[in-house]
mmCIF file of C-alpha atoms and ligand atoms in Angstrom:
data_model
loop_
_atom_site.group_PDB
_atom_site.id
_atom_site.type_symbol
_atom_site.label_atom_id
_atom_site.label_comp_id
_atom_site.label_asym_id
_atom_site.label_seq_id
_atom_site.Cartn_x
_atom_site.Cartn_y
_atom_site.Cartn_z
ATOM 1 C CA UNK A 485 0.000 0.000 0.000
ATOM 2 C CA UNK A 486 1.504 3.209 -1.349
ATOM 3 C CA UNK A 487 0.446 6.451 1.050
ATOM 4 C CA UNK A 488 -3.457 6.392 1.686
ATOM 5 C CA UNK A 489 -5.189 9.113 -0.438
ATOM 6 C CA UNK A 490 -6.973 10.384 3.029
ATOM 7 C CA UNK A 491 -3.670 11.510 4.625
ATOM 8 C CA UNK A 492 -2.380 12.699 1.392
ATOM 9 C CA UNK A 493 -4.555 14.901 1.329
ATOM 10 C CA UNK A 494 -4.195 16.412 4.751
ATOM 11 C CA UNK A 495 -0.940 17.276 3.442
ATOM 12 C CA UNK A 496 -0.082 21.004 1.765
ATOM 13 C CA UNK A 497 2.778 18.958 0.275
ATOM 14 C CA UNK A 498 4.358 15.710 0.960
ATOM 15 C CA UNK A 499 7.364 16.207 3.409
ATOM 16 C CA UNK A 500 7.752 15.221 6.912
ATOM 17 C CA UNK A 501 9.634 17.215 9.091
ATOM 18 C CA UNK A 502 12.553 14.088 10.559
ATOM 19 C CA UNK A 503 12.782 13.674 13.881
ATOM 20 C CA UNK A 504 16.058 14.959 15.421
ATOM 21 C CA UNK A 505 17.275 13.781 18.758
ATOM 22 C CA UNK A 506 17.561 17.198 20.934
ATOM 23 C CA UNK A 507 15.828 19.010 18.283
ATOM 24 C CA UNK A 508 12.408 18.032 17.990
ATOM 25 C CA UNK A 509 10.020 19.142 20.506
ATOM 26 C CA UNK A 510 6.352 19.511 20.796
ATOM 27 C CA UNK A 511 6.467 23.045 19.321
ATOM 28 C CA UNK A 512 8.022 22.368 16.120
ATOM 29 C CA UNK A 513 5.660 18.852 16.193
ATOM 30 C CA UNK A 514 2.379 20.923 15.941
ATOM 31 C CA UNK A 515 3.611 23.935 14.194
ATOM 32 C CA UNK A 516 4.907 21.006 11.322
ATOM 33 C CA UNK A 517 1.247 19.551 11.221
ATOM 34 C CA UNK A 518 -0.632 22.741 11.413
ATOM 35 C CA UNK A 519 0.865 23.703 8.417
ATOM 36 C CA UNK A 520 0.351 20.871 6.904
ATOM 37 C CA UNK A 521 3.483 18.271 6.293
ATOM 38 C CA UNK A 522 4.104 15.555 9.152
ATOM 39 C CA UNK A 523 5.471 16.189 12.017
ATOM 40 C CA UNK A 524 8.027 13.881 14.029
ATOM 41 C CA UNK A 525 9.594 13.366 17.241
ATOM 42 C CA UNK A 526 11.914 10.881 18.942
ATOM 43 C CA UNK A 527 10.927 9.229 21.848
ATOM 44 C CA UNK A 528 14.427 9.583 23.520
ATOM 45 C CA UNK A 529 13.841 13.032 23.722
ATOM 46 C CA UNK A 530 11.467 12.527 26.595
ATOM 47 C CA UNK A 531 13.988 11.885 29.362
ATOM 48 C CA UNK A 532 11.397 9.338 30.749
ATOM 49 C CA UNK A 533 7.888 7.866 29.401
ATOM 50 C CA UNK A 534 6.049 10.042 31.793
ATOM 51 C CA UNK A 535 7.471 12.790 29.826
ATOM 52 C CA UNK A 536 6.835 11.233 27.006
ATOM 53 C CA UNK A 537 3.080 10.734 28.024
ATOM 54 C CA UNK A 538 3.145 14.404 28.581
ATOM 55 C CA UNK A 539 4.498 15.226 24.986
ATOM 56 C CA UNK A 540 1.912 12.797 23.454
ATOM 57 C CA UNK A 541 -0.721 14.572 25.350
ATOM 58 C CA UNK A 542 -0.133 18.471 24.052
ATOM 59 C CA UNK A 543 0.734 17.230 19.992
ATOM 60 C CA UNK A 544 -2.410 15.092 20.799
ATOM 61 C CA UNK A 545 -4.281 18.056 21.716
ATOM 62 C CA UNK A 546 -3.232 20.380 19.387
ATOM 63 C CA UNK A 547 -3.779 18.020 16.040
ATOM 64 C CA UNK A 548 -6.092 15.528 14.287
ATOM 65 C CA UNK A 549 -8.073 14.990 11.476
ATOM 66 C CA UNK A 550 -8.048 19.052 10.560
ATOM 67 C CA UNK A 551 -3.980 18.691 10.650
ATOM 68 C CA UNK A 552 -1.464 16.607 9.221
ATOM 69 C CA UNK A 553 -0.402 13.376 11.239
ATOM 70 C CA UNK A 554 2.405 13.080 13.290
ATOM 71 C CA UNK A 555 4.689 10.470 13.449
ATOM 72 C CA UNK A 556 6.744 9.083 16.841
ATOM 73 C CA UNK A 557 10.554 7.718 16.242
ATOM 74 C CA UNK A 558 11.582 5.010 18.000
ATOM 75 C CA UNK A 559 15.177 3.830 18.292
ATOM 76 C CA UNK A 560 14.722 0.569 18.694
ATOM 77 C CA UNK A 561 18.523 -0.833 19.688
ATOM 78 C CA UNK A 562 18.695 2.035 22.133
ATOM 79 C CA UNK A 563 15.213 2.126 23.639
ATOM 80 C CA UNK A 564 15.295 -1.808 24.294
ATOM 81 C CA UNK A 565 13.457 -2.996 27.551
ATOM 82 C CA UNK A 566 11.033 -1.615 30.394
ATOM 83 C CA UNK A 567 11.369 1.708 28.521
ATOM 84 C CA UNK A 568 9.838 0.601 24.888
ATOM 85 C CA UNK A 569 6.755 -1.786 26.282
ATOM 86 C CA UNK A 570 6.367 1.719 28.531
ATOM 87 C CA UNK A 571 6.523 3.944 25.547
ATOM 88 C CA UNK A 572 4.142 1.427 23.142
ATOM 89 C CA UNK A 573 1.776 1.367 25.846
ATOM 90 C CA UNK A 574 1.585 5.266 25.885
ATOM 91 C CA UNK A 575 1.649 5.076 22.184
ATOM 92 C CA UNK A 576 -1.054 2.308 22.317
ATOM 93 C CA UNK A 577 -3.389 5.121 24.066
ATOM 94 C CA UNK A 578 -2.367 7.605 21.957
ATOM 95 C CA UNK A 579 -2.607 5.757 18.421
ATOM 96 C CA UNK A 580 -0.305 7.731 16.886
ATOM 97 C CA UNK A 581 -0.592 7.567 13.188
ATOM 98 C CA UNK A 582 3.280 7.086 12.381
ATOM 99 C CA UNK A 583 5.577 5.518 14.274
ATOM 100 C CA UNK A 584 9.210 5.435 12.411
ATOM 101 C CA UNK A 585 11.709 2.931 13.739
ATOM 102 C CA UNK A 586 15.511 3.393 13.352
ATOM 103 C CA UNK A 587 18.534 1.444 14.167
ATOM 104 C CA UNK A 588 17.403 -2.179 14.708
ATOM 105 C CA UNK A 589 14.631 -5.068 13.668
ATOM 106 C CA UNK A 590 11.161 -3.356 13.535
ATOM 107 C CA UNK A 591 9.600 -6.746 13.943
ATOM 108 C CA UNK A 592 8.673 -7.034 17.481
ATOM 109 C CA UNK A 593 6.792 -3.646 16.889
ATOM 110 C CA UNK A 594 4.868 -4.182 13.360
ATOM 111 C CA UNK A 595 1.491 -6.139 14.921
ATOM 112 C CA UNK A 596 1.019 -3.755 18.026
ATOM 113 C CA UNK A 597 1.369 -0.835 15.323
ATOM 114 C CA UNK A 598 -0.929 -2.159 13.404
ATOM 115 C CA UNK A 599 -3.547 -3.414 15.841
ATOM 116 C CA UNK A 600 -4.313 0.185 16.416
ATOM 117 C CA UNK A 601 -4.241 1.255 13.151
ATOM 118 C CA UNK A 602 -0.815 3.102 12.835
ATOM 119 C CA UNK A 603 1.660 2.712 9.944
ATOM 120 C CA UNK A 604 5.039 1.951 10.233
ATOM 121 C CA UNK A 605 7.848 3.182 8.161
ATOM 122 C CA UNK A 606 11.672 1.654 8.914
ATOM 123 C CA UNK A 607 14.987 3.951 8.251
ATOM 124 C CA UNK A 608 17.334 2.059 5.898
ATOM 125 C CA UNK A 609 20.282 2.902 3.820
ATOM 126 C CA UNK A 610 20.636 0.167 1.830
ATOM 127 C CA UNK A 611 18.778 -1.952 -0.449
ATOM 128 C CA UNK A 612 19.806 -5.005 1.951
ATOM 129 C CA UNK A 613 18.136 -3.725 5.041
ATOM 130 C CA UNK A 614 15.238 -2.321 2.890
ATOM 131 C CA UNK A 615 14.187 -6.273 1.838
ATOM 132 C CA UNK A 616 14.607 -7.208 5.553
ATOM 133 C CA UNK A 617 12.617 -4.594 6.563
ATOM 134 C CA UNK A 618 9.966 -5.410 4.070
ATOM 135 C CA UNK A 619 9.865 -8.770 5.099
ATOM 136 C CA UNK A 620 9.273 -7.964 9.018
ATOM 137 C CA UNK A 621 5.959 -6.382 7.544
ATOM 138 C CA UNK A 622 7.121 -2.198 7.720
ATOM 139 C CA UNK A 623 3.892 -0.213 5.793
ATOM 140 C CA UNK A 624 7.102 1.874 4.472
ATOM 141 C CA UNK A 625 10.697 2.738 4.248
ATOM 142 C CA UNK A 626 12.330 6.034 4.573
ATOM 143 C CA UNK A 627 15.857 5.645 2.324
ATOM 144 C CA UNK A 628 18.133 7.410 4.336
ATOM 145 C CA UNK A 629 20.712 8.605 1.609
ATOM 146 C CA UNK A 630 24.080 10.402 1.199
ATOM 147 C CA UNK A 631 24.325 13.446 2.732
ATOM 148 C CA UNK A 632 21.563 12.930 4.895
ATOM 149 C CA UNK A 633 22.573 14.968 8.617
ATOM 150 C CA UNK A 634 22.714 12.336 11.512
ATOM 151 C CA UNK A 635 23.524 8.703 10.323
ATOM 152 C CA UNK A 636 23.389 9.812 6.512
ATOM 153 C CA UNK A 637 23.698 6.481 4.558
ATOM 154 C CA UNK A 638 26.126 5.518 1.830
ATOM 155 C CA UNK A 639 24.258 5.526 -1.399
ATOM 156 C CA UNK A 640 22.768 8.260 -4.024
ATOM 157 C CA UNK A 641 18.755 8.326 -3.901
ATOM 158 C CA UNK A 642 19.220 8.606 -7.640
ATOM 159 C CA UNK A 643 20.449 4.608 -7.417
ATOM 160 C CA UNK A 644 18.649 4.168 -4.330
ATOM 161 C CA UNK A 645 15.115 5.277 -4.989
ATOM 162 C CA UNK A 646 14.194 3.477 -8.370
ATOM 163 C CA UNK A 647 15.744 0.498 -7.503
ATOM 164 C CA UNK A 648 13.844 -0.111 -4.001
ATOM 165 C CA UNK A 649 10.232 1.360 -6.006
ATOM 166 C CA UNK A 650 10.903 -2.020 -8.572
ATOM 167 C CA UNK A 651 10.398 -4.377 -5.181
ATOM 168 C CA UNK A 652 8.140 -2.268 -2.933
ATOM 169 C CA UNK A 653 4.956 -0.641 -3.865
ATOM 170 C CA UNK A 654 4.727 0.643 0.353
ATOM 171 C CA UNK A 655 5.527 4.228 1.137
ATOM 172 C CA UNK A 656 9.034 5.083 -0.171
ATOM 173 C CA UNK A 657 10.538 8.505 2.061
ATOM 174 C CA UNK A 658 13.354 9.740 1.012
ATOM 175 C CA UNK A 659 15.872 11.737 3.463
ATOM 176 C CA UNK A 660 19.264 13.283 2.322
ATOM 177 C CA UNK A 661 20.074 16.859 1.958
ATOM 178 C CA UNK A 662 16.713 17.975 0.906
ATOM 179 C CA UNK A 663 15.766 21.539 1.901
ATOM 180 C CA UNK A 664 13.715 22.908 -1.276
ATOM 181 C CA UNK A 665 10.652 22.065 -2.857
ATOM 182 C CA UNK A 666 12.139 21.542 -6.000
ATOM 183 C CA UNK A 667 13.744 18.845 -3.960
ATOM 184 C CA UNK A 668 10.570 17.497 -2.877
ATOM 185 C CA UNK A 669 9.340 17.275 -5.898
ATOM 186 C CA UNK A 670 12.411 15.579 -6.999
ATOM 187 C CA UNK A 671 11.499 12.851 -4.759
ATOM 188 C CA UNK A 672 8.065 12.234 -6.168
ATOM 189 C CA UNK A 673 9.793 12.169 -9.800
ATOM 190 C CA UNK A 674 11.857 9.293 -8.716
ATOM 191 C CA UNK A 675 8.862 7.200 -7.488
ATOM 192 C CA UNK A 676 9.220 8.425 -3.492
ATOM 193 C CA UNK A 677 5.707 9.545 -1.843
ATOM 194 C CA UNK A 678 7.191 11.983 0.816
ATOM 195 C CA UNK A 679 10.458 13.321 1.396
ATOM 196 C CA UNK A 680 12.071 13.472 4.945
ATOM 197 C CA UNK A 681 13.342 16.846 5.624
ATOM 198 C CA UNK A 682 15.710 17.227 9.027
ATOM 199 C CA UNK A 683 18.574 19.561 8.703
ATOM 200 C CA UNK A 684 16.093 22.567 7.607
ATOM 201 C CA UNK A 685 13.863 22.572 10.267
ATOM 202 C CA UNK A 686 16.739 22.685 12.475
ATOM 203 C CA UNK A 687 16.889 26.590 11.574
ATOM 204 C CA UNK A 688 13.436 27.437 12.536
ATOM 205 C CA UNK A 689 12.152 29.282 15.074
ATOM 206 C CA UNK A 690 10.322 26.292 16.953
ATOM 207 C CA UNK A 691 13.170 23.521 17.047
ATOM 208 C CA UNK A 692 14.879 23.637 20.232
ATOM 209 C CA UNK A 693 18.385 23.486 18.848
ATOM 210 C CA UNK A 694 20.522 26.548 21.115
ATOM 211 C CA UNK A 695 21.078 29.694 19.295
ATOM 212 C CA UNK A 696 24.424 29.239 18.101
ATOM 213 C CA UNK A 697 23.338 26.086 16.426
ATOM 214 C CA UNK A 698 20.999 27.283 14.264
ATOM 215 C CA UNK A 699 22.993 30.447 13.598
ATOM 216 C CA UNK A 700 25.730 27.902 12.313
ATOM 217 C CA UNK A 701 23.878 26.282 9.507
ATOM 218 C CA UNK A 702 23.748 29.714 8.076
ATOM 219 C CA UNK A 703 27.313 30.004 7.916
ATOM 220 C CA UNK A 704 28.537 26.624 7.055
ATOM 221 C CA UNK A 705 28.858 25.369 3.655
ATOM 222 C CA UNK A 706 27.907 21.343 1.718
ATOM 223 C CA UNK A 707 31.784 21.532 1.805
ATOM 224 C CA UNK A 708 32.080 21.925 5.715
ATOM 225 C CA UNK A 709 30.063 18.780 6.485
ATOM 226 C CA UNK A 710 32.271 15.750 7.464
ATOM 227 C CA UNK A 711 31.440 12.064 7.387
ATOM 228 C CA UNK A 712 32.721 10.444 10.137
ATOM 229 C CA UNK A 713 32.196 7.442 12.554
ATOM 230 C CA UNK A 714 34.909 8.755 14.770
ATOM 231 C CA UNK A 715 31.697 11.228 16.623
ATOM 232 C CA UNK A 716 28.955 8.759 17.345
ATOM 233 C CA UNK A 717 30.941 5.463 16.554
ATOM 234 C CA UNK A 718 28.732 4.954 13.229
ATOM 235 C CA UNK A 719 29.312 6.915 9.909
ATOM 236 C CA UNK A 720 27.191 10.531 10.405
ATOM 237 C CA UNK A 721 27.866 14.001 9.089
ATOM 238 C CA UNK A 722 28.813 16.559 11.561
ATOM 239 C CA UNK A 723 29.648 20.400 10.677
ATOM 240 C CA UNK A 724 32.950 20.917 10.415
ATOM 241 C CA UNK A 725 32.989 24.504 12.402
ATOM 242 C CA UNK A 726 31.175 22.012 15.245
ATOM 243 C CA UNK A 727 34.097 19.436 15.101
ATOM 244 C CA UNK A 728 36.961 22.685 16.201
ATOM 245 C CA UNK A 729 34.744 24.813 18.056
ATOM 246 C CA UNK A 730 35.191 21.998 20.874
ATOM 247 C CA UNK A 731 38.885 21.616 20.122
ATOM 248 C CA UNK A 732 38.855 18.480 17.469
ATOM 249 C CA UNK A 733 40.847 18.108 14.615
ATOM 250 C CA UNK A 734 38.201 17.412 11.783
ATOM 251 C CA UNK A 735 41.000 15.626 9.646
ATOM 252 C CA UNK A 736 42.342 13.593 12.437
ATOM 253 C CA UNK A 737 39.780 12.718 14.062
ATOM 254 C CA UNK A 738 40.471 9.300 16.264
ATOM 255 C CA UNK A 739 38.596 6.124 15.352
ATOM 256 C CA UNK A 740 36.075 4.655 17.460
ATOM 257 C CA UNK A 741 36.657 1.532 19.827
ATOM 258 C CA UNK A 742 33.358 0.009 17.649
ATOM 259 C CA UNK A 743 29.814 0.774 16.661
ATOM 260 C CA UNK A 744 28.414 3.044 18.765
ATOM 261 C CA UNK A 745 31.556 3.516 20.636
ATOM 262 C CA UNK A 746 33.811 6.413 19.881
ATOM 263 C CA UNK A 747 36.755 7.397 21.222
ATOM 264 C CA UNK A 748 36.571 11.011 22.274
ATOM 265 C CA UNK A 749 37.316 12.810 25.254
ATOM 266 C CA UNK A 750 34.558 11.627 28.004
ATOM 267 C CA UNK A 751 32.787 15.459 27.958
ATOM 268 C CA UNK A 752 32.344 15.428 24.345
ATOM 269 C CA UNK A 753 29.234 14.105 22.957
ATOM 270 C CA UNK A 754 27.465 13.667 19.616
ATOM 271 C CA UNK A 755 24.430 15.886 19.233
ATOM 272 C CA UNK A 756 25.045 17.769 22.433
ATOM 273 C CA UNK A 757 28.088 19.175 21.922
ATOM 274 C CA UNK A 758 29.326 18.694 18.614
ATOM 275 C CA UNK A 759 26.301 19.654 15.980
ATOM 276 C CA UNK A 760 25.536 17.373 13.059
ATOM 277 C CA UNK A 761 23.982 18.711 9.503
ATOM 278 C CA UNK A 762 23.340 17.315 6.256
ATOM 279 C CA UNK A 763 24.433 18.334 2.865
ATOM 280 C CA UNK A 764 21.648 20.565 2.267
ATOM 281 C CA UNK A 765 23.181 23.206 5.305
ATOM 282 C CA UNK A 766 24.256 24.749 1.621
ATOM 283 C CA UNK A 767 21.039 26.196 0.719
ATOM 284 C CA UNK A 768 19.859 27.602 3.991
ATOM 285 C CA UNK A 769 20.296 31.032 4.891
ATOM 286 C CA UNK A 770 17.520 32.492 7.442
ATOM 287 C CA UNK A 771 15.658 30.663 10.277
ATOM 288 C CA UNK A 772 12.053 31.208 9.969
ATOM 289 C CA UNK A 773 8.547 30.281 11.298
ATOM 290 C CA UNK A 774 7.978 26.926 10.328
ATOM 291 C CA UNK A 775 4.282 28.186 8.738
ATOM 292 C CA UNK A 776 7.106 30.723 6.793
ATOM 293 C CA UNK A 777 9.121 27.659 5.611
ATOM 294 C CA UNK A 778 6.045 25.057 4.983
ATOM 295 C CA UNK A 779 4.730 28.041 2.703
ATOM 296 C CA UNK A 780 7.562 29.006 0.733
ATOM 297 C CA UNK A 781 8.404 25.077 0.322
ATOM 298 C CA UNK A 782 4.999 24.694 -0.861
ATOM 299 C CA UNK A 783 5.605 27.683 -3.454
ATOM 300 C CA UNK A 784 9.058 26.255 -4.874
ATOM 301 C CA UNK A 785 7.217 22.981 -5.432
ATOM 302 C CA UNK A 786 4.245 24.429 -7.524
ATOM 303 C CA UNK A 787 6.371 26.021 -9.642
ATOM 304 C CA UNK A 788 7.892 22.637 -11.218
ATOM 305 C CA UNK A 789 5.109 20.190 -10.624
HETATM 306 C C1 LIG B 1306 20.673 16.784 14.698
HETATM 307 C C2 LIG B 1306 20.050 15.556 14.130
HETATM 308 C C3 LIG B 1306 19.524 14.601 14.987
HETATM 309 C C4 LIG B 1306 18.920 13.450 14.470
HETATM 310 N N1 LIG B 1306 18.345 12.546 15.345
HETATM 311 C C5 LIG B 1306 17.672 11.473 14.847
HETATM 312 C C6 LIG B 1306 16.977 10.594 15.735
HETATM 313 O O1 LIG B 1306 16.949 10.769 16.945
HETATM 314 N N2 LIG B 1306 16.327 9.537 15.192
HETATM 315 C C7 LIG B 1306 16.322 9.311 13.829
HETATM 316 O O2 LIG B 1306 15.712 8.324 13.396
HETATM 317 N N3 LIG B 1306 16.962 10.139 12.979
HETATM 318 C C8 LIG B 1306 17.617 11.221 13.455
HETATM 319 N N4 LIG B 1306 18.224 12.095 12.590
HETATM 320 C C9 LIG B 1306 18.085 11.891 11.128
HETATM 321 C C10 LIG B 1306 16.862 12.625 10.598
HETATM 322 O O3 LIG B 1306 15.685 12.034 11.119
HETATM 323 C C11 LIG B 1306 16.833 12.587 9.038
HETATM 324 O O4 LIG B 1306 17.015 11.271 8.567
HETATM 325 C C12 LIG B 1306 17.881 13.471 8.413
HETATM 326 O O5 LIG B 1306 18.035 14.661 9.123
HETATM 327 C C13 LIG B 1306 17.510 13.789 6.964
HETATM 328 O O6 LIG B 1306 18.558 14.399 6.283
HETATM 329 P P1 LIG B 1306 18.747 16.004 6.173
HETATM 330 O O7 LIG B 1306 19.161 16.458 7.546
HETATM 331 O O8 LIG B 1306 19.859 16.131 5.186
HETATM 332 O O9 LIG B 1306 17.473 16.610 5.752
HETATM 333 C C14 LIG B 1306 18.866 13.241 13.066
HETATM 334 C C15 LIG B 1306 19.401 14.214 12.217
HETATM 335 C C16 LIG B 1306 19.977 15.365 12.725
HETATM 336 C C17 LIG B 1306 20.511 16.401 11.777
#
């Protein structure tokens, strides 16, 4: 099943705002919907599932049927345990729409999803994990390409895209340095049904990224971003400004010990204190209302549709 007409067209155009760990909030959740694209959070930015169950309740309150869905992210491999069967169980009562899975088998989750009548779309980067995905059941994929910010994958959505439409006829998202509506539309051109937009929401008004975050995506360039495992022990693209501001030497960076365990000094950390962008930090310039940035994407699309 390819997106359902009846949230397509809840949608002013088809983008979901990608949930960023630290940067996603409730704010930028309902301002994303209200304005009609999808609006995402993860669940580990709730420092607990009463928090969580707080969150749940305000985006709950402020959307529905008059606004586009939200989605919730789940990291499965790091949310394993008491705190997931707490989180479903809020999510259970909450029936969010979405729920997007990352890093790990989605398998476990697909039935509960389903039972109350939420979709489920899986982040892959390759066409391997996208057919093991597909086979735990996933209603989608979102193909998390080159130059995507946070764990950007390996591979061009121009090979990535077609290839995975010729096997899968489930909703295809497409995430990797997108931050124009000619981009989107890109997307739809290649066979995707909704691209996955992170690094530009980061530079609006309602993420809660600090101040000197956001005013660094206006500064840095697609040739600042570095792709590195040494930051989060996994390849992810970090800006490059980011990387020395905290004393680091982008092009000798030390390798990790293994996945998911670098090998930086113990008061560095990924996310908090050194910044990560995608590809696309090339084509942003201001930091506006998300309504502002919904609107003007929706105008750049129009014009090539
Ligand atoms: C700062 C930051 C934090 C992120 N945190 C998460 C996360 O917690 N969970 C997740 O599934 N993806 C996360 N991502 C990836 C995004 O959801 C999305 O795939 C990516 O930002 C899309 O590429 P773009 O930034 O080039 O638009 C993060 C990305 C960034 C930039």
């Amino acid at each position: 099943m390819s997106l359902p007409a009846s949230i397509r067209e809840r949608l002013k155009i088809p983008v979901i705002a990608a949930p960023m760990f630290l940067v996603s909030g409730p704010e930028l959740v309902i301002a994303a919907c209200q304005s009609g694209i999808i609006g995402s959070f993860p669940a580990m930015n709730c420092r607990s599932s009463e928090d969580f169950a707080g969150w749940m309740t305000q985006i709950d309150a402020a959307t529905g049927p008059h606004t586009a869905p939200y989605a919730v992210n789940m990291g499965l491999a790091r949310m394993r345990g008491e705190r997931l069967i707490a989180d479903m169980d809020i999510c259970r009562k909450f029936k969010p729409e979405f729920v997007i899975t990352a890093v790990g088998n989605p398998a476990p989750v697909v039935d509960d999803i389903h039972e109350w009548g939420g979709l489920i779309l899986h982040d892959v980067t390759t066409i391997k994990h996208a057919q093991k995905a597909i086979e735990a059941g996933v209603d989608g994929l979102v193909l998390v390409c080159a130059g995507a910010g946070g764990h950007g994958g390996p591979v061009s959505p121009l090979a990535l895209v077609e290839q995975v439409r010729s096997f899968f006829d489930g909703i295809i998202v497409v995430a990797g340095g997108i931050s124009t509506g000619r981009a989107v539309r890109a997307v739809e051109v290649l066979g995707g049904d909704l691209a996955y937009l992170g690094t530009r929401f980061i530079a609006t008004t309602e993420s809660m990224a600090e101040d000197a975050y956001k005013n660094m995506l206006l500064t840095e360039q697609t040739k600042d971003i570095v792709y590195t495992n040494a930051v989060s022990g996994v390849p992810a693209n970090f800006m490059r400004s980011s990387l020395t501001a905290v004393g680091l030497d982008a092009d000798n960076l030390p390798a990790p010990d293994g996945p998911f365990q670098p090998n930086l000094p113990e008061h560095l950390t990924a996310w908090k204190s050194i910044w990560s962008a995608g590809q696309g930090v090339g084509l942003i310039d201001d930091i506006p209302d998300t309504a502002d940035l919904v609107a003007r994407l929706t105008r750049e699309y129009e014009e090539v549709r």
